[in-house]
Amino acid sequence: MGNLMRYRLERVGAMPAALESGVLYVSDEYETAAHLCACGCGSKVRTPLGPTEWMVDDDDEAGPSLHPSVGNWQRPCRSHYVIAGGEVHWSNAWTDQQVEAGRHGEQHRRDAYYFALNRSRFGRIFDWFRRIFRR
Ligand SMILES: [Zn+2]
């Protein structure tokens, strides 16, 4: 186990059944990315892609980046790392408390996103009402 892993990006339609280490698979069709855990334990890590999920930046020269960090707290290795420019940057293993906080963070991000969506929708209706009543 160590810091040896680098990732390259591979675009696929459906995810292959067997993943190769050091490859970050991205399926636009299924809006998901998958890779084998950077510690070398062989765990498959699936990360859904979307505005409230993970995002992949594809840089041809440096290599792919995956945001936010990957926390494999359900696996025995509890690896926690960021893939940036094709390189693995390790963070400390998560304690149970951090896992809990991370989950809250995720929920919060999602709430904030949908709140902003709703607000802009209501905002538009509100403007429409204002225009009618001004006449
Ligand atoms: Zn692992």
PDB file of C-alpha atoms and ligand atoms in Angstrom:
ATOM      1  CA  MET A   1       0.000   0.000   0.000  1.00  0.00           C
ATOM      2  CA  GLY A   2       1.269   3.422  -0.752  1.00  0.00           C
ATOM      3  CA  ASN A   3       1.413   6.372  -2.958  1.00  0.00           C
ATOM      4  CA  LEU A   4       2.284   4.675  -6.210  1.00  0.00           C
ATOM      5  CA  MET A   5      -1.044   5.017  -7.939  1.00  0.00           C
ATOM      6  CA  ARG A   6      -1.670   7.432 -10.756  1.00  0.00           C
ATOM      7  CA  TYR A   7      -4.886   7.527 -12.707  1.00  0.00           C
ATOM      8  CA  ARG A   8      -5.631   8.004 -16.330  1.00  0.00           C
ATOM      9  CA  LEU A   9      -9.078   8.640 -17.688  1.00  0.00           C
ATOM     10  CA  GLU A  10     -10.960   6.208 -19.828  1.00  0.00           C
ATOM     11  CA  ARG A  11     -14.358   7.017 -21.274  1.00  0.00           C
ATOM     12  CA  VAL A  12     -16.687   4.053 -21.531  1.00  0.00           C
ATOM     13  CA  GLY A  13     -20.322   3.380 -22.343  1.00  0.00           C
ATOM     14  CA  ALA A  14     -21.156   0.771 -19.727  1.00  0.00           C
ATOM     15  CA  MET A  15     -18.757   0.083 -16.868  1.00  0.00           C
ATOM     16  CA  PRO A  16     -16.559  -2.953 -17.545  1.00  0.00           C
ATOM     17  CA  ALA A  17     -17.081  -5.842 -15.142  1.00  0.00           C
ATOM     18  CA  ALA A  18     -13.409  -5.956 -14.237  1.00  0.00           C
ATOM     19  CA  LEU A  19     -11.682  -2.643 -13.588  1.00  0.00           C
ATOM     20  CA  GLU A  20      -8.001  -2.076 -14.201  1.00  0.00           C
ATOM     21  CA  SER A  21      -6.022  -0.376 -11.458  1.00  0.00           C
ATOM     22  CA  GLY A  22      -4.920   3.156 -12.206  1.00  0.00           C
ATOM     23  CA  VAL A  23      -7.842   3.865 -14.504  1.00  0.00           C
ATOM     24  CA  LEU A  24     -10.631   6.278 -13.766  1.00  0.00           C
ATOM     25  CA  TYR A  25     -13.550   5.099 -15.868  1.00  0.00           C
ATOM     26  CA  VAL A  26     -16.130   7.704 -16.810  1.00  0.00           C
ATOM     27  CA  SER A  27     -19.480   6.886 -18.350  1.00  0.00           C
ATOM     28  CA  ASP A  28     -21.356   9.941 -19.551  1.00  0.00           C
ATOM     29  CA  GLU A  29     -24.246   7.703 -20.480  1.00  0.00           C
ATOM     30  CA  TYR A  30     -24.720   6.430 -16.925  1.00  0.00           C
ATOM     31  CA  GLU A  31     -23.415   9.639 -15.289  1.00  0.00           C
ATOM     32  CA  THR A  32     -21.038   7.711 -13.159  1.00  0.00           C
ATOM     33  CA  ALA A  33     -17.324   7.181 -12.663  1.00  0.00           C
ATOM     34  CA  ALA A  34     -15.600   4.121 -11.223  1.00  0.00           C
ATOM     35  CA  HIS A  35     -12.075   3.179 -10.193  1.00  0.00           C
ATOM     36  CA  LEU A  36     -10.267   0.721  -8.005  1.00  0.00           C
ATOM     37  CA  CYS A  37      -9.391   2.055  -4.551  1.00  0.00           C
ATOM     38  CA  ALA A  38      -6.060   3.883  -4.607  1.00  0.00           C
ATOM     39  CA  CYS A  39      -4.665   1.840  -1.700  1.00  0.00           C
ATOM     40  CA  GLY A  40      -4.552  -1.266  -3.852  1.00  0.00           C
ATOM     41  CA  CYS A  41      -7.106  -3.232  -1.833  1.00  0.00           C
ATOM     42  CA  GLY A  42      -9.073  -3.974  -4.999  1.00  0.00           C
ATOM     43  CA  SER A  43     -12.341  -2.390  -3.884  1.00  0.00           C
ATOM     44  CA  LYS A  44     -14.444  -0.908  -6.652  1.00  0.00           C
ATOM     45  CA  VAL A  45     -15.338   2.693  -5.972  1.00  0.00           C
ATOM     46  CA  ARG A  46     -18.358   4.026  -7.812  1.00  0.00           C
ATOM     47  CA  THR A  47     -18.969   7.757  -7.773  1.00  0.00           C
ATOM     48  CA  PRO A  48     -22.149   9.134  -9.341  1.00  0.00           C
ATOM     49  CA  LEU A  49     -21.533  12.292 -11.353  1.00  0.00           C
ATOM     50  CA  GLY A  50     -23.692  15.395 -11.210  1.00  0.00           C
ATOM     51  CA  PRO A  51     -24.000  18.885  -9.765  1.00  0.00           C
ATOM     52  CA  THR A  52     -24.580  17.529  -6.244  1.00  0.00           C
ATOM     53  CA  GLU A  53     -22.385  14.449  -6.642  1.00  0.00           C
ATOM     54  CA  TRP A  54     -18.848  14.063  -7.946  1.00  0.00           C
ATOM     55  CA  MET A  55     -17.268  15.915 -10.816  1.00  0.00           C
ATOM     56  CA  VAL A  56     -14.486  14.833 -13.137  1.00  0.00           C
ATOM     57  CA  ASP A  57     -12.122  17.314 -14.742  1.00  0.00           C
ATOM     58  CA  ASP A  58     -10.330  15.903 -17.699  1.00  0.00           C
ATOM     59  CA  ASP A  59      -6.896  17.348 -18.365  1.00  0.00           C
ATOM     60  CA  ASP A  60      -5.114  15.634 -21.242  1.00  0.00           C
ATOM     61  CA  GLU A  61      -1.647  16.515 -19.999  1.00  0.00           C
ATOM     62  CA  ALA A  62      -1.888  16.274 -16.235  1.00  0.00           C
ATOM     63  CA  GLY A  63      -4.557  13.608 -15.976  1.00  0.00           C
ATOM     64  CA  PRO A  64      -8.050  13.489 -14.520  1.00  0.00           C
ATOM     65  CA  SER A  65      -9.265  15.065 -11.293  1.00  0.00           C
ATOM     66  CA  LEU A  66     -12.154  13.802  -9.203  1.00  0.00           C
ATOM     67  CA  HIS A  67     -13.956  16.154  -6.803  1.00  0.00           C
ATOM     68  CA  PRO A  68     -14.678  16.037  -3.944  1.00  0.00           C
ATOM     69  CA  SER A  69     -12.495  13.559  -2.087  1.00  0.00           C
ATOM     70  CA  VAL A  70     -13.200   9.842  -2.032  1.00  0.00           C
ATOM     71  CA  GLY A  71     -13.855   8.393   1.421  1.00  0.00           C
ATOM     72  CA  ASN A  72     -14.035   4.630   1.446  1.00  0.00           C
ATOM     73  CA  TRP A  73     -15.308   4.382   4.976  1.00  0.00           C
ATOM     74  CA  GLN A  74     -17.420   1.323   4.241  1.00  0.00           C
ATOM     75  CA  ARG A  75     -14.311  -0.629   3.231  1.00  0.00           C
ATOM     76  CA  PRO A  76     -11.804  -2.162   5.614  1.00  0.00           C
ATOM     77  CA  CYS A  77      -9.048   0.158   4.339  1.00  0.00           C
ATOM     78  CA  ARG A  78     -11.013   3.375   5.097  1.00  0.00           C
ATOM     79  CA  SER A  79      -8.955   5.138   2.470  1.00  0.00           C
ATOM     80  CA  HIS A  80      -9.545   8.830   2.029  1.00  0.00           C
ATOM     81  CA  TYR A  81      -7.938  10.621  -0.868  1.00  0.00           C
ATOM     82  CA  VAL A  82      -8.306  13.117  -3.671  1.00  0.00           C
ATOM     83  CA  ILE A  83      -7.422  12.445  -7.289  1.00  0.00           C
ATOM     84  CA  ALA A  84      -6.051  15.675  -8.759  1.00  0.00           C
ATOM     85  CA  GLY A  85      -4.241  15.963 -12.056  1.00  0.00           C
ATOM     86  CA  GLY A  86      -4.034  12.176 -12.226  1.00  0.00           C
ATOM     87  CA  GLU A  87      -2.247  11.989  -8.873  1.00  0.00           C
ATOM     88  CA  VAL A  88      -3.495  10.537  -5.615  1.00  0.00           C
ATOM     89  CA  HIS A  89      -3.297  12.864  -2.636  1.00  0.00           C
ATOM     90  CA  TRP A  90      -3.868  11.071   0.632  1.00  0.00           C
ATOM     91  CA  SER A  91      -5.890  12.426   3.487  1.00  0.00           C
ATOM     92  CA  ASN A  92      -6.065  10.902   6.941  1.00  0.00           C
ATOM     93  CA  ALA A  93      -8.301   7.895   7.435  1.00  0.00           C
ATOM     94  CA  TRP A  94     -11.702   9.013   8.580  1.00  0.00           C
ATOM     95  CA  THR A  95     -12.851   8.572  12.127  1.00  0.00           C
ATOM     96  CA  ASP A  96     -16.508   7.721  12.701  1.00  0.00           C
ATOM     97  CA  GLN A  97     -17.117  11.323  13.635  1.00  0.00           C
ATOM     98  CA  GLN A  98     -15.658  12.624  10.414  1.00  0.00           C
ATOM     99  CA  VAL A  99     -17.687  10.106   8.444  1.00  0.00           C
ATOM    100  CA  GLU A 100     -20.801  11.419  10.144  1.00  0.00           C
ATOM    101  CA  ALA A 101     -19.768  15.019   9.479  1.00  0.00           C
ATOM    102  CA  GLY A 102     -19.035  14.174   5.860  1.00  0.00           C
ATOM    103  CA  ARG A 103     -22.485  12.729   5.426  1.00  0.00           C
ATOM    104  CA  HIS A 104     -24.024  15.853   6.902  1.00  0.00           C
ATOM    105  CA  GLY A 105     -21.899  17.951   4.586  1.00  0.00           C
ATOM    106  CA  GLU A 106     -23.184  16.032   1.621  1.00  0.00           C
ATOM    107  CA  GLN A 107     -26.777  16.389   2.737  1.00  0.00           C
ATOM    108  CA  HIS A 108     -26.231  20.075   3.313  1.00  0.00           C
ATOM    109  CA  ARG A 109     -24.765  20.559  -0.142  1.00  0.00           C
ATOM    110  CA  ARG A 110     -27.742  18.808  -1.670  1.00  0.00           C
ATOM    111  CA  ASP A 111     -30.231  20.872   0.332  1.00  0.00           C
ATOM    112  CA  ALA A 112     -28.491  24.084  -0.642  1.00  0.00           C
ATOM    113  CA  TYR A 113     -28.570  23.113  -4.287  1.00  0.00           C
ATOM    114  CA  TYR A 114     -32.263  22.294  -4.346  1.00  0.00           C
ATOM    115  CA  PHE A 115     -33.072  25.314  -2.251  1.00  0.00           C
ATOM    116  CA  ALA A 116     -31.341  27.542  -4.812  1.00  0.00           C
ATOM    117  CA  LEU A 117     -33.228  25.807  -7.622  1.00  0.00           C
ATOM    118  CA  ASN A 118     -36.572  26.268  -5.899  1.00  0.00           C
ATOM    119  CA  ARG A 119     -35.849  29.840  -5.000  1.00  0.00           C
ATOM    120  CA  SER A 120     -35.093  30.774  -8.576  1.00  0.00           C
ATOM    121  CA  ARG A 121     -38.277  29.062  -9.661  1.00  0.00           C
ATOM    122  CA  PHE A 122     -40.352  30.898  -7.037  1.00  0.00           C
ATOM    123  CA  GLY A 123     -38.505  34.089  -7.815  1.00  0.00           C
ATOM    124  CA  ARG A 124     -39.677  33.956 -11.388  1.00  0.00           C
ATOM    125  CA  ILE A 125     -43.301  33.425 -10.377  1.00  0.00           C
ATOM    126  CA  PHE A 126     -42.996  36.231  -7.884  1.00  0.00           C
ATOM    127  CA  ASP A 127     -41.692  38.635 -10.554  1.00  0.00           C
ATOM    128  CA  TRP A 128     -44.574  37.668 -12.765  1.00  0.00           C
ATOM    129  CA  PHE A 129     -47.090  38.474 -10.007  1.00  0.00           C
ATOM    130  CA  ARG A 130     -45.402  41.794  -9.333  1.00  0.00           C
ATOM    131  CA  ARG A 131     -45.617  42.759 -12.954  1.00  0.00           C
ATOM    132  CA  ILE A 132     -49.353  41.965 -13.066  1.00  0.00           C
ATOM    133  CA  PHE A 133     -50.187  43.903  -9.940  1.00  0.00           C
ATOM    134  CA  ARG A 134     -48.235  46.941 -10.994  1.00  0.00           C
ATOM    135  CA  ARG A 135     -50.582  47.508 -13.863  1.00  0.00           C
TER     136      ARG A 135
HETATM  137 ZN    ZN B   1      -8.613   0.485  -0.288  1.00  0.00          ZN
END
